[in-house]
Coordinates of C-alpha atoms in Angstrom, one line a residue:
Chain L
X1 CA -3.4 -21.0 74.1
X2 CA -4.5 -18.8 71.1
X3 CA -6.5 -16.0 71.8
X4 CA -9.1 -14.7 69.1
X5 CA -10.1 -11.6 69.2
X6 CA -13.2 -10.3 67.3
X7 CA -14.1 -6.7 67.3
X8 CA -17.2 -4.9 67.2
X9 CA -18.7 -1.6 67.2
X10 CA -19.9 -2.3 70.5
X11 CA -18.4 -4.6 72.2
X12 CA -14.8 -6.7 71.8
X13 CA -15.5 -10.5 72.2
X14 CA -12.1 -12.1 73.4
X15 CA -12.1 -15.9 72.8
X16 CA -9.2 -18.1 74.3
X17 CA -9.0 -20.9 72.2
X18 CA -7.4 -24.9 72.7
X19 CA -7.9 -27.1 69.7
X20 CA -10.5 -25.6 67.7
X21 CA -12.5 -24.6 71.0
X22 CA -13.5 -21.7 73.1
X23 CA -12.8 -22.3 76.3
X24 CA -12.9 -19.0 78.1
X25 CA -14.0 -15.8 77.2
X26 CA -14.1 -11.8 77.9
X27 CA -16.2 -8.9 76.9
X28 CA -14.6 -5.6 76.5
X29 CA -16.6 -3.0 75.9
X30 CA -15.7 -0.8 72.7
X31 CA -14.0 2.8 73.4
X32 CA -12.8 4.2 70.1
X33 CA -9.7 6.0 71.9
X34 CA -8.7 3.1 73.8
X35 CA -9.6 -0.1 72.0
X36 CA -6.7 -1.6 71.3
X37 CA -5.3 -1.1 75.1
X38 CA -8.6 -1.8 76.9
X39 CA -8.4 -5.4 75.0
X40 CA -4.9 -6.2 75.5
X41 CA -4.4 -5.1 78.6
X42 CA -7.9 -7.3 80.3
X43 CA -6.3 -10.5 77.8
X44 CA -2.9 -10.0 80.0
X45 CA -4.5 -9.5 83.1
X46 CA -6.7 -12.4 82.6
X47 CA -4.2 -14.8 81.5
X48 CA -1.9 -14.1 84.3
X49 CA -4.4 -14.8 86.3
X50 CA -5.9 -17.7 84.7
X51 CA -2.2 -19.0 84.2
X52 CA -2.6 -19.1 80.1
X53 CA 0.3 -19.3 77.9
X54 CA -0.4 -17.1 75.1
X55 CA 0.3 -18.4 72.2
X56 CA -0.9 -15.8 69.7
X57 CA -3.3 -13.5 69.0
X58 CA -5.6 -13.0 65.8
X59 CA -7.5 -9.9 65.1
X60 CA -11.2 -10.1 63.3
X61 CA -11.6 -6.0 62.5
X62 CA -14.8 -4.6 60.8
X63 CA -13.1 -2.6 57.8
X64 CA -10.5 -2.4 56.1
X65 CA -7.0 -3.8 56.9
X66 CA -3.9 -4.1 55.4
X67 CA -1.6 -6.8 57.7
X68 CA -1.2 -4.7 61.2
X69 CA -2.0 -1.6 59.5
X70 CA -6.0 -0.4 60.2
X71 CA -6.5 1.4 57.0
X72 CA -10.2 2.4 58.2
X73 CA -12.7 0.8 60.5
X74 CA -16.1 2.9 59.8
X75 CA -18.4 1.9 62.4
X76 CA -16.0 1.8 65.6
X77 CA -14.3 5.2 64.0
X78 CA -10.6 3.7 64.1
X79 CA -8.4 4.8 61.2
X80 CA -5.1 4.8 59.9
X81 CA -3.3 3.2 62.8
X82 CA -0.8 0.3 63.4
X83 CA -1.6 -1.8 66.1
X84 CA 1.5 -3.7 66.2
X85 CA 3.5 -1.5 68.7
X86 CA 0.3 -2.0 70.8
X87 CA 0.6 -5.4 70.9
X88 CA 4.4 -5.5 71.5
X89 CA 3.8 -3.2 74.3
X90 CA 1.7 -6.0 76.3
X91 CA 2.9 -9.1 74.8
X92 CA 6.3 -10.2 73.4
X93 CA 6.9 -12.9 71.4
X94 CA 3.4 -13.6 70.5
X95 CA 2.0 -14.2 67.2
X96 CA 0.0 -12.0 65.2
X97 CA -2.7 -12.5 62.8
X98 CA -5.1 -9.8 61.5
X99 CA -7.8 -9.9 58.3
X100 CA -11.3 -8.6 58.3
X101 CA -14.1 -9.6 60.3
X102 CA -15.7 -11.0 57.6
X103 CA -13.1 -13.4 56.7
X104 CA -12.3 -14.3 60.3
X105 CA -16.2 -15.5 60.7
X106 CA -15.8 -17.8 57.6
X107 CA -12.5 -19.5 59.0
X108 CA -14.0 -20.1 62.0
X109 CA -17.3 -21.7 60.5
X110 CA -14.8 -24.0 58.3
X111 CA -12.8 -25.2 61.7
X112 CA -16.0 -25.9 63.7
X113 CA -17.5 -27.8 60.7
X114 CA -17.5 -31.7 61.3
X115 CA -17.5 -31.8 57.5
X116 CA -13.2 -31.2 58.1
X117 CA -12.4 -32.5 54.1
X118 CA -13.2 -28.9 53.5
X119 CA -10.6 -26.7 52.7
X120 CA -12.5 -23.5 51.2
X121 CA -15.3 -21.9 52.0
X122 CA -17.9 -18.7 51.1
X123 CA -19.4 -17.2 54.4
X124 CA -22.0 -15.3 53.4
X125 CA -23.6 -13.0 56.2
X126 CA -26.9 -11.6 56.1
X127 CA -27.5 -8.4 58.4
X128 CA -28.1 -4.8 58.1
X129 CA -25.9 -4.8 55.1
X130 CA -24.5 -8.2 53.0
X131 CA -20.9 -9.1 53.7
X132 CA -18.3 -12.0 52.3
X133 CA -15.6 -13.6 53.6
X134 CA -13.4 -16.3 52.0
X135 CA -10.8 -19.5 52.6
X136 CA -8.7 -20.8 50.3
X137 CA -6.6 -23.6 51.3
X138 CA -7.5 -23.0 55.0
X139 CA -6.1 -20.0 54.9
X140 CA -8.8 -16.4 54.6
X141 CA -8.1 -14.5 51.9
X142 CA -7.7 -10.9 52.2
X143 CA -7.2 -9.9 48.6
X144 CA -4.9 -7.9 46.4
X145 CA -6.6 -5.2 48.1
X146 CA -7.7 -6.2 51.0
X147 CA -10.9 -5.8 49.4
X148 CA -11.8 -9.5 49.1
X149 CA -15.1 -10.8 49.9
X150 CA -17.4 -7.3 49.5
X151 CA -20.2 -9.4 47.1
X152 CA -22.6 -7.3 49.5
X153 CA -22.3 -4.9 46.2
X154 CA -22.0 -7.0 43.3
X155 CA -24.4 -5.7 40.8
X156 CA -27.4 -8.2 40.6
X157 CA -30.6 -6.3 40.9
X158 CA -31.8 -4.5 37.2
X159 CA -35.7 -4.7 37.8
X160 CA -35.8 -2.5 41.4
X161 CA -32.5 -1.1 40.9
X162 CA -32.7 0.7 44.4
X163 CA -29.9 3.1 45.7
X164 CA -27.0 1.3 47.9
X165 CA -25.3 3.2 50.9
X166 CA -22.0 2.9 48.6
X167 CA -23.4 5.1 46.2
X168 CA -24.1 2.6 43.6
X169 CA -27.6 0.6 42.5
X170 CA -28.9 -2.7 42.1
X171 CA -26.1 -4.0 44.7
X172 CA -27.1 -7.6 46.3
X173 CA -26.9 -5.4 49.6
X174 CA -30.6 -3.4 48.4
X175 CA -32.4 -6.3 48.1
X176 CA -30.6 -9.2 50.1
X177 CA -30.1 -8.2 53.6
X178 CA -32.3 -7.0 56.6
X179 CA -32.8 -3.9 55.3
X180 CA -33.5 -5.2 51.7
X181 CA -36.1 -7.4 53.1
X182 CA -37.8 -4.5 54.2
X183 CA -37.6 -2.9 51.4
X184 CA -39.2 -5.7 48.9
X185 CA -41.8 -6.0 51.8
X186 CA -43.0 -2.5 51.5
X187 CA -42.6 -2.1 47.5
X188 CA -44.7 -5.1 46.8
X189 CA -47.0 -4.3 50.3
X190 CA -50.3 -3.9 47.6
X191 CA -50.0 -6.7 45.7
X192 CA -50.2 -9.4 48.0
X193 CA -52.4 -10.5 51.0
X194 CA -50.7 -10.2 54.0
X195 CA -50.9 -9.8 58.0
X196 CA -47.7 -7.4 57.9
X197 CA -48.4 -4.4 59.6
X198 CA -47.4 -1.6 57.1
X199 CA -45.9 1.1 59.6
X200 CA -43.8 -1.2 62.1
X201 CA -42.1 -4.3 60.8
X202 CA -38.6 -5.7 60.4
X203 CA -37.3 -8.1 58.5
X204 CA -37.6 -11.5 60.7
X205 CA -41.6 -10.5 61.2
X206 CA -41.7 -10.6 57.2
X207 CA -39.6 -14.6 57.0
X208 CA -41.9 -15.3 60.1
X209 CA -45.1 -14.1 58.6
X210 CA -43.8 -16.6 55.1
X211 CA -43.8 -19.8 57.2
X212 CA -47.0 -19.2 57.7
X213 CA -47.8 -19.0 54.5
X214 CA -48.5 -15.3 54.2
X215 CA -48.2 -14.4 50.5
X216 CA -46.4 -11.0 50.9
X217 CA -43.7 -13.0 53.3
X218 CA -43.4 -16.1 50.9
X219 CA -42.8 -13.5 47.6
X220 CA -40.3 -11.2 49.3
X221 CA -38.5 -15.1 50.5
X222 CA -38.5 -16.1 47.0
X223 CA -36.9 -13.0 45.5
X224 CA -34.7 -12.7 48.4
X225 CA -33.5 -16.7 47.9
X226 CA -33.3 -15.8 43.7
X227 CA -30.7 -13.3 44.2
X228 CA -28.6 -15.3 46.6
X229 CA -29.1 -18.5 44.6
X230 CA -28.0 -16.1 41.3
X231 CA -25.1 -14.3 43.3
X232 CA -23.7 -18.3 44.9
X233 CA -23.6 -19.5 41.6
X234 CA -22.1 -16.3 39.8
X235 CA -19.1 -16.9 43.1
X236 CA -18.9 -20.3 42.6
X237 CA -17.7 -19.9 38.7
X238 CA -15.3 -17.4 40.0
X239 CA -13.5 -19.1 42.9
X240 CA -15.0 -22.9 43.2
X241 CA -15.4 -23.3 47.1
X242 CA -16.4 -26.5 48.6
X243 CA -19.1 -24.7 50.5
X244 CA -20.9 -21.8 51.3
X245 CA -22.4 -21.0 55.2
X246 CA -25.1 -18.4 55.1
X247 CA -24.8 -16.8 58.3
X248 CA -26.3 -13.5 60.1
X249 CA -29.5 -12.4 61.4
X250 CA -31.3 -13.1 58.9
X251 CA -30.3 -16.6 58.3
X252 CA -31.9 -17.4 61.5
X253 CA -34.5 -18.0 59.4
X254 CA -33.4 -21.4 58.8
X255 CA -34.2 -24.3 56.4
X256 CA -37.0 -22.1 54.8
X257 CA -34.7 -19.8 53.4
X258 CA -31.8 -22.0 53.0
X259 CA -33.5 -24.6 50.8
X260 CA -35.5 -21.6 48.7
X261 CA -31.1 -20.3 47.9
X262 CA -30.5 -23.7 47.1
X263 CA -33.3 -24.1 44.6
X264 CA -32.4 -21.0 42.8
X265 CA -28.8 -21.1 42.9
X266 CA -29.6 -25.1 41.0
X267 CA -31.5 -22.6 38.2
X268 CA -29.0 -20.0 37.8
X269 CA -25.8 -22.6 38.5
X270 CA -23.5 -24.3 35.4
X271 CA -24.4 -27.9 35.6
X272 CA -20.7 -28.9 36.7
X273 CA -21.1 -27.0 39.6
X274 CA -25.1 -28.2 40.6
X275 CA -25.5 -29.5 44.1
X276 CA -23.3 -26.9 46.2
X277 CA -23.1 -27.3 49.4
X278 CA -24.8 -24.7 51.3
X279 CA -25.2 -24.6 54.6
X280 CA -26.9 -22.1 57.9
X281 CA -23.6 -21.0 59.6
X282 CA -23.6 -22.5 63.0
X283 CA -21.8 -20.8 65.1
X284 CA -23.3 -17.1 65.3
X285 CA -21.5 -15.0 67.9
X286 CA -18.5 -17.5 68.2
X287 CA -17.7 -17.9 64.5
X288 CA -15.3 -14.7 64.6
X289 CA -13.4 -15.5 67.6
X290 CA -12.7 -18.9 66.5
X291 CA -11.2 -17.8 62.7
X292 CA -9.3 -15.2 64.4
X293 CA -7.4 -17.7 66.7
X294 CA -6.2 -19.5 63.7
X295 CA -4.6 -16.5 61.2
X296 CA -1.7 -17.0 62.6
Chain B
X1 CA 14.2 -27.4 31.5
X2 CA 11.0 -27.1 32.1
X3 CA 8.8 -28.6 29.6
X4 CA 5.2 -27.1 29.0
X5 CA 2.6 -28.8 27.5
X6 CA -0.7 -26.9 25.8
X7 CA -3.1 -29.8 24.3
X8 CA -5.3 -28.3 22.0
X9 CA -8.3 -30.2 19.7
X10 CA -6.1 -29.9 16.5
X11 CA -2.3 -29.6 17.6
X12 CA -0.3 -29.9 21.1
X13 CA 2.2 -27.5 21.6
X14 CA 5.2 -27.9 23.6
X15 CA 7.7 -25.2 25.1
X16 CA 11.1 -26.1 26.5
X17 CA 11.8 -23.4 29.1
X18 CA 14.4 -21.7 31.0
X19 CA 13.9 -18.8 33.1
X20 CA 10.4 -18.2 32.0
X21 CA 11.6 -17.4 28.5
X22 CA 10.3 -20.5 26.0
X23 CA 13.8 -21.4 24.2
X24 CA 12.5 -24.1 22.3
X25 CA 9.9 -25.6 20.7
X26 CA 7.6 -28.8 19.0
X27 CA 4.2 -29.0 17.4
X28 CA 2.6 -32.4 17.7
X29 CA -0.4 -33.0 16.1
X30 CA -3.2 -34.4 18.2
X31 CA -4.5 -38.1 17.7
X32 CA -6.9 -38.5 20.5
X33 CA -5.8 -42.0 20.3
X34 CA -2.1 -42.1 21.2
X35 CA -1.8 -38.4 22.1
X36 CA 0.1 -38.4 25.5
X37 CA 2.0 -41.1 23.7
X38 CA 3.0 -39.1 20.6
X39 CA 3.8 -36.4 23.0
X40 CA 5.7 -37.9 25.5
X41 CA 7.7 -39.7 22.8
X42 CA 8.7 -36.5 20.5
X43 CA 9.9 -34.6 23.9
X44 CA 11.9 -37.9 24.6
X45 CA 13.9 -37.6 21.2
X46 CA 14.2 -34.3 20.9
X47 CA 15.2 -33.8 24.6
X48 CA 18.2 -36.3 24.0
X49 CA 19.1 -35.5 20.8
X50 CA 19.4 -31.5 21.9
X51 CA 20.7 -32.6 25.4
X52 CA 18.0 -30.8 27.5
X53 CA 18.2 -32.3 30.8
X54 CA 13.9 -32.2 31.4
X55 CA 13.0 -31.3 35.5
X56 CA 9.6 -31.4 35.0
X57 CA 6.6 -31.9 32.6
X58 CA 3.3 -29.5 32.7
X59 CA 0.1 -29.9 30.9
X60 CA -2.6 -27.4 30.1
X61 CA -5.6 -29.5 29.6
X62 CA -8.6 -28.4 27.6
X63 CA -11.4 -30.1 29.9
X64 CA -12.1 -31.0 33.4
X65 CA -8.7 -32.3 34.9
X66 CA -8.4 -33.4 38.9
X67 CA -4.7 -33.9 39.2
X68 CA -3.2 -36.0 36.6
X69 CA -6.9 -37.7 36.1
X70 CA -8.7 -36.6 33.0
X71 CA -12.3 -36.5 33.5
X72 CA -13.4 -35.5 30.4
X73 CA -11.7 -33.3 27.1
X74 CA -14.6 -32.9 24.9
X75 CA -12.7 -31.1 22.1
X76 CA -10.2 -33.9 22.3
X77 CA -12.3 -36.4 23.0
X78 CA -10.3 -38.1 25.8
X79 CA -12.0 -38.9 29.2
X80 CA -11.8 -41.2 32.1
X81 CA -7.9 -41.3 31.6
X82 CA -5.1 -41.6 34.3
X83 CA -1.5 -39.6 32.8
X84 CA 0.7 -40.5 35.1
X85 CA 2.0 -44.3 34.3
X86 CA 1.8 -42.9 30.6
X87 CA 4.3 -40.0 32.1
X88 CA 6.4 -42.6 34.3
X89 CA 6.7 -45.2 31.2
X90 CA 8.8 -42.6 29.7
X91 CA 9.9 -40.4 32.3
X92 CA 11.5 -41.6 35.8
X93 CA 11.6 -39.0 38.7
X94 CA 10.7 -35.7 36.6
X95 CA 8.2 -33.9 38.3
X96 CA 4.8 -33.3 37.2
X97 CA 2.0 -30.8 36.9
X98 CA -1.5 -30.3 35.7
X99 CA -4.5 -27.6 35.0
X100 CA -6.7 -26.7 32.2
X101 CA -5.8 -24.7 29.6
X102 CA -7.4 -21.5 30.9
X103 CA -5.6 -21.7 33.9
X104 CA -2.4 -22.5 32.2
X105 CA -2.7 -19.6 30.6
X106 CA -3.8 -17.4 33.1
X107 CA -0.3 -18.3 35.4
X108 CA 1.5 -17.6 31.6
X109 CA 0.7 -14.1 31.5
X110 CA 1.4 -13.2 34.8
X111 CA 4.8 -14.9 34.7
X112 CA 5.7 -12.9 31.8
X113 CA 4.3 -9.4 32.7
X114 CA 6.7 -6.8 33.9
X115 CA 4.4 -5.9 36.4
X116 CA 6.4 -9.1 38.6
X117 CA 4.7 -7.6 42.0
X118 CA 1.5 -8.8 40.9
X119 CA 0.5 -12.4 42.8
X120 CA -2.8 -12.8 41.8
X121 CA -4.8 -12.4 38.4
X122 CA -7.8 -13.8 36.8
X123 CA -7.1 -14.0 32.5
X124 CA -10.7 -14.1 30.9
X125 CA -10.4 -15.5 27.1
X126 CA -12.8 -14.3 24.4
X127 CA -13.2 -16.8 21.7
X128 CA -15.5 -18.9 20.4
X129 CA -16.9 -18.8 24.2
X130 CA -15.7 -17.4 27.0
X131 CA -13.4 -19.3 29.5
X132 CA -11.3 -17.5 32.9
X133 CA -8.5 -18.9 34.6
X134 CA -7.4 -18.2 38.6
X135 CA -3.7 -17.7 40.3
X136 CA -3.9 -16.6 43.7
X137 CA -0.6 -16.1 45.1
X138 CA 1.0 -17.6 42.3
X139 CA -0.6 -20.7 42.0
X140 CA -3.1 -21.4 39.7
X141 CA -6.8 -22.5 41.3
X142 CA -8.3 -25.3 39.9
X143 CA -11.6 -25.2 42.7
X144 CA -13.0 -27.5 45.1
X145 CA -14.4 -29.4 42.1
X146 CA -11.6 -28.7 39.6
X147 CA -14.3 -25.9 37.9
X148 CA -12.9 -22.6 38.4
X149 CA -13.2 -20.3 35.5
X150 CA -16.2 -21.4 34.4
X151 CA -17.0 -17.5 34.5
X152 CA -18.6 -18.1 30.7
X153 CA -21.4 -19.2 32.3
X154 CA -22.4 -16.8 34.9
X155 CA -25.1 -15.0 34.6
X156 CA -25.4 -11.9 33.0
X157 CA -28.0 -10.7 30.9
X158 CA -31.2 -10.7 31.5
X159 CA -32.4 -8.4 28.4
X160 CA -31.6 -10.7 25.6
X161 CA -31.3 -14.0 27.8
X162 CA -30.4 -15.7 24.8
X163 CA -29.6 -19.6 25.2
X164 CA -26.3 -20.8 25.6
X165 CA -24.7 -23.9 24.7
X166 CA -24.4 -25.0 28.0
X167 CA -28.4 -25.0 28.4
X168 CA -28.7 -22.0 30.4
X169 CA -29.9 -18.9 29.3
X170 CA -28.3 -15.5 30.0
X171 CA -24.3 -16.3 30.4
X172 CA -21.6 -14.3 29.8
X173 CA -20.5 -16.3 26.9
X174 CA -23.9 -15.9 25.2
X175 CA -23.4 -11.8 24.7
X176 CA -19.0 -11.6 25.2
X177 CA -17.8 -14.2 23.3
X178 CA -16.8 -14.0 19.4
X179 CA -20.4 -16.1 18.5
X180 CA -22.5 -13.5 21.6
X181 CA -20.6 -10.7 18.7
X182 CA -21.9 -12.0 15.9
X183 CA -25.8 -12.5 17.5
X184 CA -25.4 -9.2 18.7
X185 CA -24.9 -7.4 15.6
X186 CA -27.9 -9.6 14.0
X187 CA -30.1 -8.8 16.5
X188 CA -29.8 -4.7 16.3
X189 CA -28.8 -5.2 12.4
X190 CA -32.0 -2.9 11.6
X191 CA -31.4 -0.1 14.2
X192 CA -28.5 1.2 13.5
X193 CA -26.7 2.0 10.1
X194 CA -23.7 -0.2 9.5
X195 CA -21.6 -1.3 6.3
X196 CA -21.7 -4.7 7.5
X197 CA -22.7 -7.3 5.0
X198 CA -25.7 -8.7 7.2
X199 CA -24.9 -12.5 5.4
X200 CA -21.8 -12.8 6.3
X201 CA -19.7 -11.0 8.7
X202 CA -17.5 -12.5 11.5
X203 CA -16.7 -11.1 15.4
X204 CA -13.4 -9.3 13.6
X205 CA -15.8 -7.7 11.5
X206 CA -18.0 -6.0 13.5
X207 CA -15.3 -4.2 15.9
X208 CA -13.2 -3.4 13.0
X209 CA -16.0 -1.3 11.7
X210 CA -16.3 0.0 15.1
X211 CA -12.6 1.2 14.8
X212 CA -14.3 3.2 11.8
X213 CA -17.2 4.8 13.8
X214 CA -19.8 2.3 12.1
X215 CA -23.1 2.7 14.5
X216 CA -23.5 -1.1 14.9
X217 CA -19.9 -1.8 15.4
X218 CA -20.1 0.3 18.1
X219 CA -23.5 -0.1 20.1
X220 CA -22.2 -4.0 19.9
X221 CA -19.3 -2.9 21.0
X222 CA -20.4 -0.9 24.1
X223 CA -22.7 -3.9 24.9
X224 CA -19.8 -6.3 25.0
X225 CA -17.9 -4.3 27.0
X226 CA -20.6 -3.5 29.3
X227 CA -20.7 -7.2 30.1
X228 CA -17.8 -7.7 30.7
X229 CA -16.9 -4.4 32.8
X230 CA -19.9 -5.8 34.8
X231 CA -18.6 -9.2 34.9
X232 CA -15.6 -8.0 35.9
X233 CA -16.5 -5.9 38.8
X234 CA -18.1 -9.5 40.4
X235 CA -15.5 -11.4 40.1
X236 CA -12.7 -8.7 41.7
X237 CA -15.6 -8.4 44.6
X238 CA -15.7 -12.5 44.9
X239 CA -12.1 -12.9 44.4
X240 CA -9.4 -9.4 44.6
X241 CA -6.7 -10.1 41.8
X242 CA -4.1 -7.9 41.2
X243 CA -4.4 -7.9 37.8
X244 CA -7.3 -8.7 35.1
X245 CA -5.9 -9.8 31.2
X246 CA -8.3 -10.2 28.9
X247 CA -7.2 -12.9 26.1
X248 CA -8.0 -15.1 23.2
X249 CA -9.1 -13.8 19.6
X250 CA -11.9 -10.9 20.9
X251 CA -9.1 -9.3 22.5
X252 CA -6.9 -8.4 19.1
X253 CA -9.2 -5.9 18.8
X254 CA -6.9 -3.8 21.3
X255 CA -7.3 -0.5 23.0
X256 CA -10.6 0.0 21.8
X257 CA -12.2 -2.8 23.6
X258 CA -10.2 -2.7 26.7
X259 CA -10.7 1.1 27.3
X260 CA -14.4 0.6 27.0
X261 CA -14.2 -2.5 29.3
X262 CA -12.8 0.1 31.6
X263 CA -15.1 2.7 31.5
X264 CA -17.7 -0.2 32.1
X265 CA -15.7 -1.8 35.2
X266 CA -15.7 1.4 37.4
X267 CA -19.3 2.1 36.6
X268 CA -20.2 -1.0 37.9
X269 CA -17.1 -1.2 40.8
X270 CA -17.3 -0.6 44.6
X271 CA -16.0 2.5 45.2
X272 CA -12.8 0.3 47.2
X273 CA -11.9 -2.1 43.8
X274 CA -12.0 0.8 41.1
X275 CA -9.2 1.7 38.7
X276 CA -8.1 -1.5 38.3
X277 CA -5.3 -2.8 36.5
X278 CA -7.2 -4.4 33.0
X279 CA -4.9 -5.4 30.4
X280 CA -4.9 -6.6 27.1
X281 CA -2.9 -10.7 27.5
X282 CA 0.1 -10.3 25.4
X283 CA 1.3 -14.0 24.9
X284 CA -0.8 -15.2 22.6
X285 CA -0.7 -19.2 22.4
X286 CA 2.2 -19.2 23.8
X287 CA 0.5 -18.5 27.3
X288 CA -0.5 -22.0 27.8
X289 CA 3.2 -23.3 27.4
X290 CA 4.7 -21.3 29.6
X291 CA 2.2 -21.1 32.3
X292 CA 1.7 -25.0 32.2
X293 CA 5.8 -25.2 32.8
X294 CA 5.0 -23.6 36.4
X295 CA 2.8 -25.9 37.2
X296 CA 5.4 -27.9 39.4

């Protein structure tokens, strides 16, 4: 059995996995001091238990990680810490895989994906912030620096050019993600008809409000689709995937959105590389559980 | 031996190579009707008569290549053409490998840089356009659809949005390469002073009189650089090389251009990717033989 173990700032999701599937799972709730011990201990209990044979067990971390070695994990407040002594001190012999959670998420939408001639992928995911994960080969790439996948703050965005949390402007993260969405919504508020209430709104009333036609929602849709469609096809030069899962909150949008990045990454895109395919990620909750059963 | 092969539009150049140092070599002229021909049979001969015992044959191809199938080499004006029973009718049991040239080139100058912990790199060439080649890990990346590189066509400048050959508007290519040099100094020819001969001047030109202090020569040169720092910064977001070289004719210009790129990079750089290592390519032409000999 391989056990995938995706962490949050909340809450640890512990998948155990048979042939690409999740068969069992456990919650652990997130404790900063104790993490790493709170998880592993409940997967040993629970396999003894449950009579598992452990086969492995991958790691999906929100930060930055070099192999074992948590270099800085920001919102659970983890740094600088080796968790392979933790692991060797419930399980022996087990395997090990670690990468971001980013990357673990884009694995497992490539596994689950009936469309299996794949062999890379782009996961791009759309929440409070923009995040990127990549698959080469099957395999996630972490990067020279582990830095691999961040396109949340690739420069795209001249006209608005609003401030990013890293310090920088015009990141696809300002004007691309939930809080982006926002953003655009409230900036262009006065120029469009609209049933958005000014004061209380979040992003999903604004993509709800556009498929109803409501010409603030359906503007703020098209700008947000042009700089995804312009930052896919900008990726796609760089690295050639064979496809690209949008996934996140906001993607729950769905076809409206989906079809509105593929229009405008067919503007932006070099006409060998036209016709991407770019999908809705599938598996929300799951998708990081499943990739981190199969690092290793 | 290892035999690399670099097909260019006017000669093919072949390397005979031994511990990633080229030891020997032939220059065959290209006939785009019995090129692999001419080739194959002049690194027969010559292997015989100089006793090389050949392990392998690898070919930098200037076009779109999907293993030993050439789809299309526009500058050569070869398409639709299987190598490999050309390769087999005149060598048994050597092994083979193929790319395009940019890639070839790319895996060249990271073979041959000191720097040997480096796995990973992405070579961007400035000439007439702009072309990019990928290694991860050591192996070059030709893409899901044998396009990697393509990065002379992302998009990149929305001020001038000039047209570019490949019917877009906006790439890369259309503001970086030796022609984007040469449109760039027309365009602001009347703002700044310059003892550039407005009729004809060439991309050499222009940054040699920057290397003077000329005004034009170096607002073009800032601009350049500024695309391509910006450029840059994408690509180490979608991708995390180790190491950037920047290649082809452009490049001669040195220090100057590369410290500017620089400056451009981390103004444009997520805090986690800046400082990276951005180096002038040092091979030459001979990149393309040597990197095409570790194909296999």
């Amino acid at each position: 059995m391989r056990v995938g173990i995706d962490v949050g700032g909340t809450t640890v999701k512990v998948g155990f996995i048979d042939n690409y599937k999740i068969i069992d799972k456990l919650v652990v709730e997130t404790k900063k001091e104790t993490l790493f011990d709170d998880v592993l201990n409940e997967i040993k209990k629970y396999s003894l238990e449950k009579k598992y044979d452990i086969e492995g067990l991958g790691f999906g971390l929100p930060g930055h990680v070099i192999g074992t070695y948590i270099d800085k994990m920001p919102n659970v407040g983890i740094e600088n810490l080796d968790i392979k002594p933790i692991i060797s001190s419930y399980f022996n012999n087990v395997k090990i895989g670690t990468t971001n959670d980013a990357n673990a998420a884009a694995l497992g939408e490539l596994l689950s994906d009936n469309d299996n001639k794949n062999k890379s992928c782009y996961m791009i995911t759309l929440g409070t912030g923009v995040g990127g994960g990549l698959v080469i080969d099957g395999k996630v790439r972490d990067g020279a620096h582990a830095n691999c996948g961040e396109i949340g703050h690739m420069f795209i965005d001249d006209l608005h050019n609003y401030k990013c949390t890293c310090g920088l402007s015009g990141c696809l993260e300002t004007v691309a993600s939930a809080t982006g969405i926002v953003r655009l919504a409230n900036e262009y508020y006065d120029q469009f008809k609209t049933s958005l209430k000014r004061e209380s709104f979040v992003s999903k009333d604004v993509f709800d409000l556009a498929k109803e036609n409501d010409e603030l929602g359906l503007f703020v849709l098209d700008k947000v689709a042009s700089y995804l469609g312009k930052a896919i096809s900008i990726i796609e030069l760089a690295v050639d995937v064979d496809i690209i899962y949008i996934g996140g909150g906001v993607s729950n949008a769905g076809d409206i959105l989906i079809n509105k990045i593929k229009q405008y990454y067919n503007k932006y895109a070099h006409f060998a590389i036209k016709n991407l395919n770019i999908k809705k990620a599938k598996l929300g909750n799951d998708a990081g559980m499943l990739g981190a059963a199969y690092l290793f």
